[in-house]
């Protein structure tokens, strides 16, 4: 039974347990998944670092007077940096997916990625959005205090509406899409493992 777990795809092709086109398709899908995951990591890093640099520039250039503005900036940057720190832990999991692996190793790596994604999609996203929302609201206070009540209400209202749209509509769709991709790959590898028993 222990030997069965170490059978690689080339052995599977020889035994014809699963037809070659299906195995080839699965390998292509895994490589696409890996490339998409790595691309997403790099894009997220670049965007959040650029956003952080812009926020720091705004802080230096406009010299906010209220302590609430400074705390808001720090909280916003902190939210992004903590999220990136945890998100970047996926890098090693994606890099561990190699074409020379056995089906059991593929399955273990995919399950590890799924667990890390679930943590990111739940605990870290709640932390990120809560801290970011609070930070942005504190940051806006100094500028909103100079506006009319209607202007300040509109500024806060539109900002909070955009955060709510992201939290309740855009994010759940992205999470569902990510879960579908990884779950379908895991199911395929589990089917292969069952055929080998």
PDB file of N, CA, C and O in Angstrom, residues 8-10 12-13 18-35 97-103 106 110 185 188-189 192:
ATOM      1  N   UNK A   8       4.116   7.395  -9.801  1.00  0.00           N
ATOM      2  CA  UNK A   8       4.016   8.691 -10.465  1.00  0.00           C
ATOM      3  C   UNK A   8       3.178   8.582 -11.733  1.00  0.00           C
ATOM      4  O   UNK A   8       2.717   7.513 -12.102  1.00  0.00           O
ATOM      5  N   UNK A   9       3.001   9.695 -12.403  1.00  0.00           N
ATOM      6  CA  UNK A   9       2.114   9.743 -13.562  1.00  0.00           C
ATOM      7  C   UNK A   9       2.618   8.883 -14.714  1.00  0.00           C
ATOM      8  O   UNK A   9       1.831   8.295 -15.439  1.00  0.00           O
ATOM      9  N   UNK A  10       3.914   8.802 -14.888  1.00  0.00           N
ATOM     10  CA  UNK A  10       4.446   8.001 -15.991  1.00  0.00           C
ATOM     11  C   UNK A  10       4.089   6.531 -15.818  1.00  0.00           C
ATOM     12  O   UNK A  10       3.748   5.846 -16.782  1.00  0.00           O
ATOM     13  N   UNK A  12       1.464   5.501 -14.229  1.00  0.00           N
ATOM     14  CA  UNK A  12       0.024   5.417 -14.489  1.00  0.00           C
ATOM     15  C   UNK A  12      -0.257   5.299 -15.982  1.00  0.00           C
ATOM     16  O   UNK A  12      -1.124   4.540 -16.412  1.00  0.00           O
ATOM     17  N   UNK A  13       0.464   6.078 -16.768  1.00  0.00           N
ATOM     18  CA  UNK A  13       0.253   6.030 -18.214  1.00  0.00           C
ATOM     19  C   UNK A  13       0.566   4.643 -18.750  1.00  0.00           C
ATOM     20  O   UNK A  13      -0.132   4.121 -19.612  1.00  0.00           O
ATOM     21  N   UNK A  18      -5.653   5.252 -16.130  1.00  0.00           N
ATOM     22  CA  UNK A  18      -6.358   6.447 -16.557  1.00  0.00           C
ATOM     23  C   UNK A  18      -5.829   6.752 -17.947  1.00  0.00           C
ATOM     24  O   UNK A  18      -4.644   6.632 -18.206  1.00  0.00           O
ATOM     25  N   UNK A  19      -6.679   7.149 -18.840  1.00  0.00           N
ATOM     26  CA  UNK A  19      -6.237   7.370 -20.212  1.00  0.00           C
ATOM     27  C   UNK A  19      -5.252   8.528 -20.277  1.00  0.00           C
ATOM     28  O   UNK A  19      -5.333   9.469 -19.504  1.00  0.00           O
ATOM     29  N   UNK A  20      -4.322   8.467 -21.223  1.00  0.00           N
ATOM     30  CA  UNK A  20      -3.282   9.477 -21.348  1.00  0.00           C
ATOM     31  C   UNK A  20      -3.824  10.891 -21.530  1.00  0.00           C
ATOM     32  O   UNK A  20      -3.346  11.803 -20.884  1.00  0.00           O
ATOM     33  N   UNK A  21      -4.817  11.101 -22.394  1.00  0.00           N
ATOM     34  CA  UNK A  21      -5.305  12.482 -22.547  1.00  0.00           C
ATOM     35  C   UNK A  21      -5.818  13.078 -21.237  1.00  0.00           C
ATOM     36  O   UNK A  21      -5.600  14.243 -20.964  1.00  0.00           O
ATOM     37  N   UNK A  22      -6.477  12.245 -20.390  1.00  0.00           N
ATOM     38  CA  UNK A  22      -6.973  12.759 -19.116  1.00  0.00           C
ATOM     39  C   UNK A  22      -5.821  13.147 -18.193  1.00  0.00           C
ATOM     40  O   UNK A  22      -5.873  14.159 -17.517  1.00  0.00           O
ATOM     41  N   UNK A  23      -4.767  12.313 -18.174  1.00  0.00           N
ATOM     42  CA  UNK A  23      -3.616  12.617 -17.335  1.00  0.00           C
ATOM     43  C   UNK A  23      -2.892  13.864 -17.854  1.00  0.00           C
ATOM     44  O   UNK A  23      -2.473  14.699 -17.071  1.00  0.00           O
ATOM     45  N   UNK A  24      -2.769  13.944 -19.150  1.00  0.00           N
ATOM     46  CA  UNK A  24      -2.108  15.117 -19.737  1.00  0.00           C
ATOM     47  C   UNK A  24      -2.899  16.380 -19.418  1.00  0.00           C
ATOM     48  O   UNK A  24      -2.323  17.412 -19.062  1.00  0.00           O
ATOM     49  N   UNK A  25      -4.207  16.294 -19.520  1.00  0.00           N
ATOM     50  CA  UNK A  25      -5.083  17.424 -19.204  1.00  0.00           C
ATOM     51  C   UNK A  25      -4.932  17.821 -17.735  1.00  0.00           C
ATOM     52  O   UNK A  25      -4.873  19.014 -17.419  1.00  0.00           O
ATOM     53  N   UNK A  26      -4.838  16.832 -16.861  1.00  0.00           N
ATOM     54  CA  UNK A  26      -4.695  17.114 -15.435  1.00  0.00           C
ATOM     55  C   UNK A  26      -3.362  17.808 -15.144  1.00  0.00           C
ATOM     56  O   UNK A  26      -3.309  18.770 -14.374  1.00  0.00           O
ATOM     57  N   UNK A  27      -2.302  17.340 -15.789  1.00  0.00           N
ATOM     58  CA  UNK A  27      -0.996  17.995 -15.611  1.00  0.00           C
ATOM     59  C   UNK A  27      -1.024  19.433 -16.116  1.00  0.00           C
ATOM     60  O   UNK A  27      -0.464  20.334 -15.495  1.00  0.00           O
ATOM     61  N   UNK A  28      -1.688  19.655 -17.239  1.00  0.00           N
ATOM     62  CA  UNK A  28      -1.818  21.012 -17.784  1.00  0.00           C
ATOM     63  C   UNK A  28      -2.597  21.892 -16.809  1.00  0.00           C
ATOM     64  O   UNK A  28      -2.228  23.042 -16.548  1.00  0.00           O
ATOM     65  N   UNK A  29      -3.678  21.347 -16.248  1.00  0.00           N
ATOM     66  CA  UNK A  29      -4.494  22.110 -15.295  1.00  0.00           C
ATOM     67  C   UNK A  29      -3.718  22.456 -14.033  1.00  0.00           C
ATOM     68  O   UNK A  29      -3.847  23.569 -13.495  1.00  0.00           O
ATOM     69  N   UNK A  30      -2.900  21.517 -13.552  1.00  0.00           N
ATOM     70  CA  UNK A  30      -2.085  21.781 -12.357  1.00  0.00           C
ATOM     71  C   UNK A  30      -1.068  22.878 -12.646  1.00  0.00           C
ATOM     72  O   UNK A  30      -0.881  23.793 -11.833  1.00  0.00           O
ATOM     73  N   UNK A  31      -0.418  22.805 -13.799  1.00  0.00           N
ATOM     74  CA  UNK A  31       0.562  23.841 -14.153  1.00  0.00           C
ATOM     75  C   UNK A  31      -0.097  25.201 -14.330  1.00  0.00           C
ATOM     76  O   UNK A  31       0.463  26.232 -13.941  1.00  0.00           O
ATOM     77  N   UNK A  32      -1.293  25.227 -14.921  1.00  0.00           N
ATOM     78  CA  UNK A  32      -2.043  26.487 -15.059  1.00  0.00           C
ATOM     79  C   UNK A  32      -2.393  27.056 -13.689  1.00  0.00           C
ATOM     80  O   UNK A  32      -2.283  28.255 -13.442  1.00  0.00           O
ATOM     81  N   UNK A  33      -2.828  26.168 -12.797  1.00  0.00           N
ATOM     82  CA  UNK A  33      -3.186  26.558 -11.436  1.00  0.00           C
ATOM     83  C   UNK A  33      -1.974  27.172 -10.732  1.00  0.00           C
ATOM     84  O   UNK A  33      -2.070  28.213 -10.083  1.00  0.00           O
ATOM     85  N   UNK A  34      -0.821  26.518 -10.875  1.00  0.00           N
ATOM     86  CA  UNK A  34       0.416  27.005 -10.253  1.00  0.00           C
ATOM     87  C   UNK A  34       0.791  28.375 -10.809  1.00  0.00           C
ATOM     88  O   UNK A  34       1.087  29.302 -10.049  1.00  0.00           O
ATOM     89  N   UNK A  35       0.785  28.527 -12.130  1.00  0.00           N
ATOM     90  CA  UNK A  35       1.150  29.806 -12.751  1.00  0.00           C
ATOM     91  C   UNK A  35       0.183  30.915 -12.329  1.00  0.00           C
ATOM     92  O   UNK A  35       0.606  32.037 -12.028  1.00  0.00           O
ATOM     93  N   UNK A  97       5.114  22.616  -6.130  1.00  0.00           N
ATOM     94  CA  UNK A  97       4.442  21.813  -7.153  1.00  0.00           C
ATOM     95  C   UNK A  97       5.411  21.636  -8.316  1.00  0.00           C
ATOM     96  O   UNK A  97       5.730  22.586  -9.010  1.00  0.00           O
ATOM     97  N   UNK A  98       5.883  20.415  -8.499  1.00  0.00           N
ATOM     98  CA  UNK A  98       6.862  20.093  -9.540  1.00  0.00           C
ATOM     99  C   UNK A  98       6.311  19.015 -10.459  1.00  0.00           C
ATOM    100  O   UNK A  98       5.532  18.162 -10.036  1.00  0.00           O
ATOM    101  N   UNK A  99       6.743  19.011 -11.701  1.00  0.00           N
ATOM    102  CA  UNK A  99       6.253  18.031 -12.681  1.00  0.00           C
ATOM    103  C   UNK A  99       6.749  16.618 -12.406  1.00  0.00           C
ATOM    104  O   UNK A  99       6.209  15.671 -12.950  1.00  0.00           O
ATOM    105  N   UNK A 100       7.759  16.476 -11.575  1.00  0.00           N
ATOM    106  CA  UNK A 100       8.318  15.150 -11.298  1.00  0.00           C
ATOM    107  C   UNK A 100       7.677  14.483 -10.085  1.00  0.00           C
ATOM    108  O   UNK A 100       8.089  13.405  -9.690  1.00  0.00           O
ATOM    109  N   UNK A 101       6.681  15.112  -9.494  1.00  0.00           N
ATOM    110  CA  UNK A 101       6.076  14.577  -8.277  1.00  0.00           C
ATOM    111  C   UNK A 101       5.160  13.394  -8.558  1.00  0.00           C
ATOM    112  O   UNK A 101       4.636  13.237  -9.656  1.00  0.00           O
ATOM    113  N   UNK A 102       4.955  12.613  -7.507  1.00  0.00           N
ATOM    114  CA  UNK A 102       3.966  11.537  -7.588  1.00  0.00           C
ATOM    115  C   UNK A 102       2.586  12.144  -7.373  1.00  0.00           C
ATOM    116  O   UNK A 102       2.468  13.275  -6.895  1.00  0.00           O
ATOM    117  N   UNK A 103       1.570  11.358  -7.684  1.00  0.00           N
ATOM    118  CA  UNK A 103       0.217  11.869  -7.501  1.00  0.00           C
ATOM    119  C   UNK A 103      -0.082  12.170  -6.037  1.00  0.00           C
ATOM    120  O   UNK A 103      -0.804  13.106  -5.719  1.00  0.00           O
ATOM    121  N   UNK A 106       1.423  15.563  -5.261  1.00  0.00           N
ATOM    122  CA  UNK A 106       0.553  16.610  -5.826  1.00  0.00           C
ATOM    123  C   UNK A 106      -0.628  16.853  -4.899  1.00  0.00           C
ATOM    124  O   UNK A 106      -0.971  17.995  -4.581  1.00  0.00           O
ATOM    125  N   UNK A 110      -1.620  20.286  -2.911  1.00  0.00           N
ATOM    126  CA  UNK A 110      -2.892  20.964  -3.190  1.00  0.00           C
ATOM    127  C   UNK A 110      -3.722  21.125  -1.919  1.00  0.00           C
ATOM    128  O   UNK A 110      -4.346  22.171  -1.702  1.00  0.00           O
ATOM    129  N   UNK A 185      -9.244  20.049  -8.762  1.00  0.00           N
ATOM    130  CA  UNK A 185      -7.944  19.382  -8.887  1.00  0.00           C
ATOM    131  C   UNK A 185      -7.768  18.314  -7.804  1.00  0.00           C
ATOM    132  O   UNK A 185      -7.317  17.204  -8.092  1.00  0.00           O
ATOM    133  N   UNK A 188      -9.775  15.189  -8.625  1.00  0.00           N
ATOM    134  CA  UNK A 188      -9.151  14.378  -9.682  1.00  0.00           C
ATOM    135  C   UNK A 188      -8.026  13.517  -9.114  1.00  0.00           C
ATOM    136  O   UNK A 188      -7.918  12.335  -9.435  1.00  0.00           O
ATOM    137  N   UNK A 189      -7.183  14.113  -8.278  1.00  0.00           N
ATOM    138  CA  UNK A 189      -6.079  13.341  -7.705  1.00  0.00           C
ATOM    139  C   UNK A 189      -6.588  12.285  -6.725  1.00  0.00           C
ATOM    140  O   UNK A 189      -6.014  11.201  -6.622  1.00  0.00           O
ATOM    141  N   UNK A 192      -7.683   9.327  -8.748  1.00  0.00           N
ATOM    142  CA  UNK A 192      -6.521   8.553  -9.193  1.00  0.00           C
ATOM    143  C   UNK A 192      -6.011   7.664  -8.060  1.00  0.00           C
ATOM    144  O   UNK A 192      -5.714   6.483  -8.264  1.00  0.00           O
TER     145      UNK A 192
END
